[in-house]
């Protein structure tokens, strides 16, 4: 398409293509959509990007995204402030909130320890978590990092730091996803589900 | 997710969700990606949207998108200026250019006649096409609107306007898509392919 296309169109397609999960075709579709949008809507769209980027930052307590000094979850007096659920990413807070099963507080690491990618413990928000645990009365820490190699290693690393602080450190259960069939479960998941079996009665 | 989310994040997700082909999940992923992008990249991204929207407009000859007064295709002296291919949308110009089979000029209608949606012949760029045909030496007009009800009706409408001007008006061939199997071709396509059959030798 490029020989006779405007350089502005080419640049716009490239920008959309650089976003996660957007391929060349979708980027082109989005770029043409932008060109055909009314001017006011373009202003609203770009302002929503600039506003969100400039006003949203990390909560000074839990490091989740917020536009306040301290986020709504940390300020919520009805939540159980003796339990902290440690997650990799702000998206994970949303995922757990959607279950309506957890009423404690969160701590967002903003990444996982990944030596191959040059990310050590100091590159993610582990230190604020340890300070928080030492200064507040925490009873339980739930490690809810992803069940990947890096997620596991990060959970292990943090749990070792917390040893000797008389805090219960737990990990999300592994097992077969609800609604899935055993046939399609991978062997590691299935063996973890066997190991973690519980009594029915 | 919304109870404890920042209003700026919610607005950003809504904006992404309003784009074509972007659902709630993808919109959330894009919004979080935006929040984690460096400030300079955000500036480049929003500027590419604003630049494209303000600088790109319709070519004064063929109505395709361009940032010049007249687009590169219309100005190209090597192209056959006696043939005009009429398409619905600027995206269709890209699609035909990718075939490298057409070296004539284009005319972009920016829509199709669609009484149900309140779009009559005056809402799309039919008048500029007729003026062009009358003032230039055109030998052939290829109607390349989509093979939909509206696309067909628009092609018929324009071809009637061109009657009596001693111009060859043609339509893209219908038939089975190359690489497809007969088994999955719909009946209308298959019967058109039969009607339009050509001699092998």
Coordinates of C-alpha atoms in Angstrom, one line a residue:
Chain A
X1 CA 0.0 0.0 0.0
X2 CA 2.8 2.3 0.8
X3 CA 4.1 3.7 -2.5
X4 CA 1.4 6.3 -3.0
X5 CA 0.3 6.7 0.7
X6 CA 0.7 9.8 2.7
X7 CA 3.6 9.7 5.1
X8 CA 1.2 10.8 7.9
X9 CA -1.0 7.7 7.2
X10 CA 2.1 5.4 7.1
X11 CA 3.3 6.8 10.5
X12 CA -0.2 6.5 12.0
X13 CA -0.4 2.8 10.9
X14 CA 3.1 2.2 12.3
X15 CA 2.0 3.7 15.7
X16 CA -1.1 1.5 15.9
X17 CA 1.0 -1.5 14.9
X18 CA 3.3 -0.9 17.8
X19 CA 0.5 -1.5 20.3
X20 CA 0.2 -5.1 21.8
X21 CA -2.1 -7.4 19.9
X22 CA -2.6 -5.1 16.9
X23 CA -1.4 -6.5 13.6
X24 CA -0.9 -4.7 10.2
X25 CA -4.5 -5.2 9.0
X26 CA -6.1 -4.0 12.3
X27 CA -3.6 -1.0 12.4
X28 CA -4.7 0.0 8.8
X29 CA -8.4 -0.3 9.7
X30 CA -7.9 1.8 12.9
X31 CA -5.9 4.4 10.9
X32 CA -8.6 4.8 8.3
X33 CA -11.2 5.0 11.0
X34 CA -9.2 7.8 12.7
X35 CA -9.1 9.8 9.4
X36 CA -12.9 9.5 9.0
X37 CA -13.7 10.6 12.6
X38 CA -15.0 14.1 13.3
X39 CA -12.5 16.6 14.6
X40 CA -14.1 16.9 18.1
X41 CA -13.9 13.1 18.6
X42 CA -10.2 13.1 17.7
X43 CA -9.6 15.7 20.4
X44 CA -11.5 13.7 23.0
X45 CA -9.6 10.5 22.0
X46 CA -6.1 12.1 22.2
X47 CA -7.0 14.0 25.3
X48 CA -8.1 10.8 27.0
X49 CA -4.7 9.3 26.3
X50 CA -2.8 12.3 27.5
X51 CA -5.0 12.8 30.6
X52 CA -4.7 9.1 31.6
X53 CA -1.0 9.1 31.1
X54 CA -0.3 12.3 33.0
X55 CA -2.7 11.9 35.9
X56 CA -2.4 8.2 36.7
X57 CA 0.6 7.0 38.7
X58 CA 1.3 4.4 41.4
X59 CA -0.5 4.4 44.7
X60 CA 2.1 5.4 47.4
X61 CA 1.0 2.3 49.5
X62 CA 0.2 -0.6 47.2
X63 CA 1.8 0.7 43.9
X64 CA -1.5 0.0 42.0
X65 CA -2.5 2.6 39.4
X66 CA -4.5 5.6 40.8
X67 CA -5.0 9.3 40.2
X68 CA -5.0 10.0 43.9
X69 CA -2.1 9.9 46.4
X70 CA -3.5 6.7 47.9
X71 CA -5.8 4.4 45.9
X72 CA -9.4 3.6 46.7
X73 CA -8.7 0.0 47.8
X74 CA -6.0 1.1 50.3
X75 CA -8.3 3.8 51.7
X76 CA -11.3 1.5 52.0
X77 CA -11.9 1.0 55.7
X78 CA -14.2 -2.0 55.1
X79 CA -11.4 -4.1 53.7
X80 CA -9.3 -6.4 55.7
X81 CA -5.9 -4.6 56.1
X82 CA -4.2 -7.6 57.6
X83 CA -4.0 -9.5 54.3
X84 CA -2.0 -8.5 51.3
X85 CA -2.3 -10.1 47.9
X86 CA 0.9 -9.7 45.9
X87 CA 0.4 -9.5 42.1
X88 CA 2.6 -8.8 39.1
X89 CA 0.5 -6.2 37.3
X90 CA -2.3 -3.7 37.9
X91 CA -4.4 -5.8 35.4
X92 CA -4.2 -8.7 37.9
X93 CA -5.9 -6.6 40.6
X94 CA -8.8 -6.1 38.3
X95 CA -8.9 -9.9 37.6
X96 CA -9.0 -10.7 41.4
X97 CA -11.5 -7.9 42.2
X98 CA -13.9 -9.4 39.6
X99 CA -14.1 -12.7 41.6
X100 CA -15.5 -10.7 44.6
X101 CA -13.8 -13.3 46.8
X102 CA -11.0 -11.2 48.2
X103 CA -11.5 -8.3 50.6
X104 CA -7.9 -7.7 51.7
X105 CA -5.4 -5.2 50.2
X106 CA -3.0 -5.6 47.3
X107 CA 0.6 -5.0 46.4
X108 CA 1.5 -4.6 42.8
X109 CA 5.1 -5.6 41.9
X110 CA 5.0 -4.1 38.4
X111 CA 7.0 -7.0 36.9
X112 CA 8.7 -10.2 38.0
X113 CA 12.4 -11.1 38.6
X114 CA 13.8 -12.1 35.3
X115 CA 17.6 -12.2 35.1
X116 CA 17.4 -13.1 31.3
X117 CA 15.7 -9.7 30.7
X118 CA 18.0 -7.9 33.2
X119 CA 15.3 -7.4 35.8
X120 CA 16.5 -8.0 39.3
X121 CA 14.7 -7.7 42.6
X122 CA 15.5 -3.9 42.8
X123 CA 13.8 -3.2 39.4
X124 CA 10.4 -4.2 40.8
X125 CA 8.5 -3.0 43.9
X126 CA 9.7 -5.6 46.4
X127 CA 11.3 -3.1 48.8
X128 CA 8.0 -1.1 49.4
X129 CA 6.3 -4.4 50.1
X130 CA 8.8 -5.5 52.7
X131 CA 8.7 -2.0 54.4
X132 CA 4.9 -2.2 54.4
X133 CA 4.9 -5.7 56.0
X134 CA 7.4 -4.5 58.7
X135 CA 5.4 -1.3 59.5
X136 CA 1.9 -2.7 59.4
X137 CA 0.2 -5.6 61.2
X138 CA 0.0 -8.1 58.5
X139 CA -1.2 -11.6 59.2
X140 CA -1.1 -13.2 55.7
X141 CA 0.6 -12.5 52.4
X142 CA -1.0 -14.3 49.4
X143 CA 1.5 -14.7 46.5
X144 CA -0.6 -14.3 43.4
X145 CA 2.1 -14.0 40.8
X146 CA 1.6 -15.9 37.5
X147 CA 2.3 -19.6 37.5
X148 CA 5.3 -19.1 35.1
X149 CA 9.0 -19.7 35.8
X150 CA 9.6 -16.1 36.6
X151 CA 6.4 -15.7 38.6
X152 CA 7.3 -18.7 40.7
X153 CA 10.8 -17.5 41.3
X154 CA 9.6 -14.1 42.3
X155 CA 7.1 -15.7 44.8
X156 CA 9.9 -17.8 46.2
X157 CA 12.3 -14.9 46.5
X158 CA 9.7 -12.7 48.4
X159 CA 8.6 -15.6 50.7
X160 CA 12.3 -16.1 51.7
X161 CA 12.6 -12.4 52.5
X162 CA 9.5 -12.7 54.7
X163 CA 10.8 -15.7 56.6
X164 CA 11.1 -15.1 60.4
X165 CA 8.6 -12.3 60.4
X166 CA 5.8 -14.6 61.7
X167 CA 3.6 -14.0 58.7
X168 CA 1.6 -16.7 56.9
X169 CA 2.7 -16.7 53.3
X170 CA 0.4 -18.6 50.9
X171 CA 0.3 -19.3 47.2
X172 CA -2.8 -19.5 44.9
X173 CA -3.9 -23.1 44.3
X174 CA -2.8 -24.9 41.2
X175 CA -5.3 -27.2 39.5
X176 CA -7.6 -27.8 36.6
X177 CA -9.5 -24.7 35.5
X178 CA -13.2 -24.8 36.2
X179 CA -15.1 -25.8 33.1
X180 CA -12.1 -27.4 31.4
X181 CA -11.9 -31.1 30.5
X182 CA -9.1 -33.3 31.9
X183 CA -8.3 -34.5 28.3
X184 CA -7.0 -31.1 27.4
X185 CA -5.2 -30.3 30.7
X186 CA -1.4 -30.4 30.4
X187 CA 0.5 -32.9 32.5
X188 CA 2.1 -30.4 34.9
X189 CA -1.3 -28.9 35.7
X190 CA -2.9 -32.3 36.1
X191 CA -0.1 -33.6 38.4
X192 CA -0.4 -30.4 40.5
X193 CA -4.2 -30.9 40.7
X194 CA -3.5 -34.5 42.0
X195 CA -1.0 -33.3 44.6
X196 CA -3.3 -30.6 45.8
X197 CA -6.4 -32.8 46.0
X198 CA -8.8 -32.1 48.8
X199 CA -11.2 -34.3 50.8
X200 CA -14.8 -34.2 49.6
X201 CA -16.3 -35.5 52.9
Chain B
X1 CA -13.1 -3.7 37.4
X2 CA -14.6 -0.2 37.7
X3 CA -15.5 0.4 41.3
X4 CA -11.9 1.3 42.3
X5 CA -10.5 2.3 39.0
X6 CA -9.5 5.9 38.1
X7 CA -12.0 7.8 36.0
X8 CA -9.2 8.6 33.6
X9 CA -8.5 4.9 33.1
X10 CA -12.2 4.2 32.6
X11 CA -12.5 7.0 30.0
X12 CA -9.4 5.7 28.1
X13 CA -10.8 2.2 28.0
X14 CA -14.1 3.5 26.7
X15 CA -12.3 5.5 23.9
X16 CA -10.4 2.4 22.8
X17 CA -13.6 0.3 22.9
X18 CA -15.3 2.8 20.5
X19 CA -12.8 1.9 17.8
X20 CA -13.8 -0.8 15.2
X21 CA -12.9 -4.3 16.1
X22 CA -11.7 -3.5 19.6
X23 CA -13.6 -5.3 22.4
X24 CA -13.6 -4.6 26.1
X25 CA -10.6 -7.0 26.8
X26 CA -8.4 -5.5 24.1
X27 CA -9.4 -2.0 25.1
X28 CA -8.3 -2.7 28.7
X29 CA -5.0 -4.2 27.5
X30 CA -4.3 -1.1 25.3
X31 CA -5.2 1.3 28.1
X32 CA -2.8 -0.4 30.5
X33 CA -0.2 -0.4 27.8
X34 CA -0.6 3.4 27.3
X35 CA -0.2 4.0 31.1
X36 CA 3.1 2.1 31.0
X37 CA 4.5 3.8 27.9
X38 CA 7.3 6.5 28.3
X39 CA 6.1 10.1 28.0
X40 CA 7.9 10.8 24.7
X41 CA 6.3 7.8 23.0
X42 CA 2.8 9.0 24.2
X43 CA 3.6 12.4 22.5
X44 CA 4.7 10.7 19.3
X45 CA 1.5 8.5 19.3
X46 CA -1.0 11.3 19.9
X47 CA 0.8 13.6 17.5
X48 CA 0.7 11.0 14.8
X49 CA -3.1 10.8 15.3
X50 CA -3.5 14.6 15.3
X51 CA -1.1 15.1 12.3
X52 CA -2.8 12.5 10.2
X53 CA -6.2 13.8 11.0
X54 CA -5.4 17.5 10.2
X55 CA -3.1 17.0 7.2
X56 CA -4.9 14.2 5.3
X57 CA -7.9 15.2 3.2
X58 CA -9.4 14.1 -0.2
X59 CA -7.5 14.5 -3.4
X60 CA -9.2 17.2 -5.5
X61 CA -9.3 14.9 -8.5
X62 CA -10.0 11.3 -7.3
X63 CA -11.2 11.9 -3.7
X64 CA -8.6 9.4 -2.3
X65 CA -6.8 10.3 0.9
X66 CA -3.7 12.5 0.4
X67 CA -1.8 15.2 2.2
X68 CA -1.2 17.1 -1.1
X69 CA -3.7 19.0 -3.3
X70 CA -3.6 16.2 -5.8
X71 CA -2.6 12.6 -4.9
X72 CA 0.4 10.7 -6.1
X73 CA -1.6 8.3 -8.3
X74 CA -3.4 11.1 -10.1
X75 CA -0.1 13.0 -10.7
X76 CA 1.7 9.8 -11.9
X77 CA 2.4 10.4 -15.6
X78 CA 3.1 6.7 -16.2
X79 CA -0.4 5.7 -15.3
X80 CA -3.1 5.2 -17.9
X81 CA -5.3 8.2 -17.4
X82 CA -8.0 6.9 -19.8
X83 CA -9.3 4.3 -17.3
X84 CA -10.9 5.0 -13.9
X85 CA -11.6 2.4 -11.3
X86 CA -14.5 3.4 -9.0
X87 CA -14.2 2.1 -5.4
X88 CA -16.2 2.7 -2.3
X89 CA -13.4 3.4 0.2
X90 CA -9.7 4.5 0.3
X91 CA -8.9 1.1 1.7
X92 CA -10.1 -0.4 -1.6
X93 CA -7.5 1.6 -3.5
X94 CA -4.8 -0.1 -1.3
X95 CA -6.3 -3.5 -2.0
X96 CA -6.3 -3.1 -5.8
X97 CA -2.8 -1.4 -5.8
X98 CA -1.5 -4.5 -4.0
X99 CA -2.5 -6.7 -7.0
X100 CA -0.1 -4.7 -9.3
X101 CA -2.6 -5.5 -12.1
X102 CA -4.1 -2.1 -12.5
X103 CA -2.2 1.0 -13.8
X104 CA -5.2 3.4 -14.4
X105 CA -6.6 6.0 -12.1
X106 CA -9.1 5.7 -9.3
X107 CA -12.2 7.4 -8.0
X108 CA -13.2 7.0 -4.4
X109 CA -16.9 7.4 -3.6
X110 CA -16.5 7.5 0.2
X111 CA -19.6 5.3 0.6
X112 CA -22.4 3.7 -1.3
X113 CA -26.0 4.6 -1.9
X114 CA -28.0 3.2 1.0
X115 CA -31.5 4.6 1.4
X116 CA -32.0 2.7 4.6
X117 CA -29.2 4.6 6.2
X118 CA -30.3 7.9 4.6
X119 CA -27.4 8.0 2.1
X120 CA -28.5 9.2 -1.3
X121 CA -26.4 9.8 -4.4
X122 CA -25.6 13.4 -3.3
X123 CA -24.0 12.2 0.0
X124 CA -21.2 10.3 -1.9
X125 CA -18.7 11.5 -4.5
X126 CA -20.7 10.7 -7.6
X127 CA -21.0 14.3 -9.0
X128 CA -17.1 14.8 -9.1
X129 CA -16.9 11.5 -10.9
X130 CA -19.4 12.6 -13.6
X131 CA -17.7 16.0 -14.0
X132 CA -14.3 14.2 -14.3
X133 CA -15.7 11.8 -17.0
X134 CA -17.1 14.7 -19.0
X135 CA -14.0 16.9 -18.9
X136 CA -11.4 14.2 -19.4
X137 CA -10.9 11.6 -22.2
X138 CA -12.0 8.5 -20.4
X139 CA -12.2 5.2 -22.3
X140 CA -13.2 2.8 -19.6
X141 CA -14.8 3.0 -16.1
X142 CA -14.4 -0.1 -14.0
X143 CA -17.0 -0.4 -11.3
X144 CA -15.2 -1.9 -8.3
X145 CA -17.8 -1.4 -5.6
X146 CA -18.3 -4.3 -3.2
X147 CA -20.5 -7.2 -4.3
X148 CA -23.2 -6.3 -1.7
X149 CA -26.7 -5.1 -2.4
X150 CA -25.7 -1.4 -1.9
X151 CA -22.5 -1.8 -3.9
X152 CA -24.4 -3.3 -6.8
X153 CA -27.1 -0.6 -6.7
X154 CA -24.5 2.1 -6.6
X155 CA -22.7 0.5 -9.6
X156 CA -25.9 0.3 -11.5
X157 CA -26.9 3.9 -10.6
X158 CA -23.5 5.3 -11.8
X159 CA -23.5 3.2 -15.0
X160 CA -26.9 4.6 -15.9
X161 CA -25.6 8.1 -15.5
X162 CA -22.8 7.3 -17.8
X163 CA -25.0 5.9 -20.6
X164 CA -24.8 7.8 -23.8
X165 CA -21.3 9.1 -23.1
X166 CA -19.6 6.5 -25.3
X167 CA -17.6 5.1 -22.4
X168 CA -17.1 1.4 -21.7
X169 CA -18.4 0.6 -18.2
X170 CA -17.3 -2.7 -16.8
X171 CA -17.7 -4.5 -13.5
X172 CA -15.3 -6.8 -11.6
X173 CA -15.8 -10.5 -12.3
X174 CA -17.7 -12.6 -9.9
X175 CA -16.6 -16.1 -9.3
X176 CA -15.0 -18.5 -6.8
X177 CA -12.1 -17.0 -4.9
X178 CA -8.7 -18.5 -5.9
X179 CA -7.6 -21.2 -3.5
X180 CA -11.1 -21.8 -2.2
X181 CA -13.0 -25.1 -2.6
X182 CA -16.3 -25.4 -4.4
X183 CA -17.7 -27.3 -1.4
X184 CA -17.7 -24.1 0.7
X185 CA -18.7 -21.6 -2.0
X186 CA -22.2 -20.2 -1.5
X187 CA -24.8 -20.9 -4.2
X188 CA -25.0 -17.3 -5.5
X189 CA -21.2 -17.1 -6.0
X190 CA -21.2 -20.5 -7.6
X191 CA -24.0 -19.7 -10.0
X192 CA -22.3 -16.4 -11.0
X193 CA -19.0 -18.4 -11.6
X194 CA -21.0 -20.7 -13.9
X195 CA -22.6 -17.8 -15.8
X196 CA -19.2 -16.1 -16.1
X197 CA -17.3 -19.2 -17.3
X198 CA -14.7 -18.6 -19.9
X199 CA -13.2 -20.9 -22.6
X200 CA -9.9 -22.7 -21.8
X201 CA -8.9 -23.3 -25.4

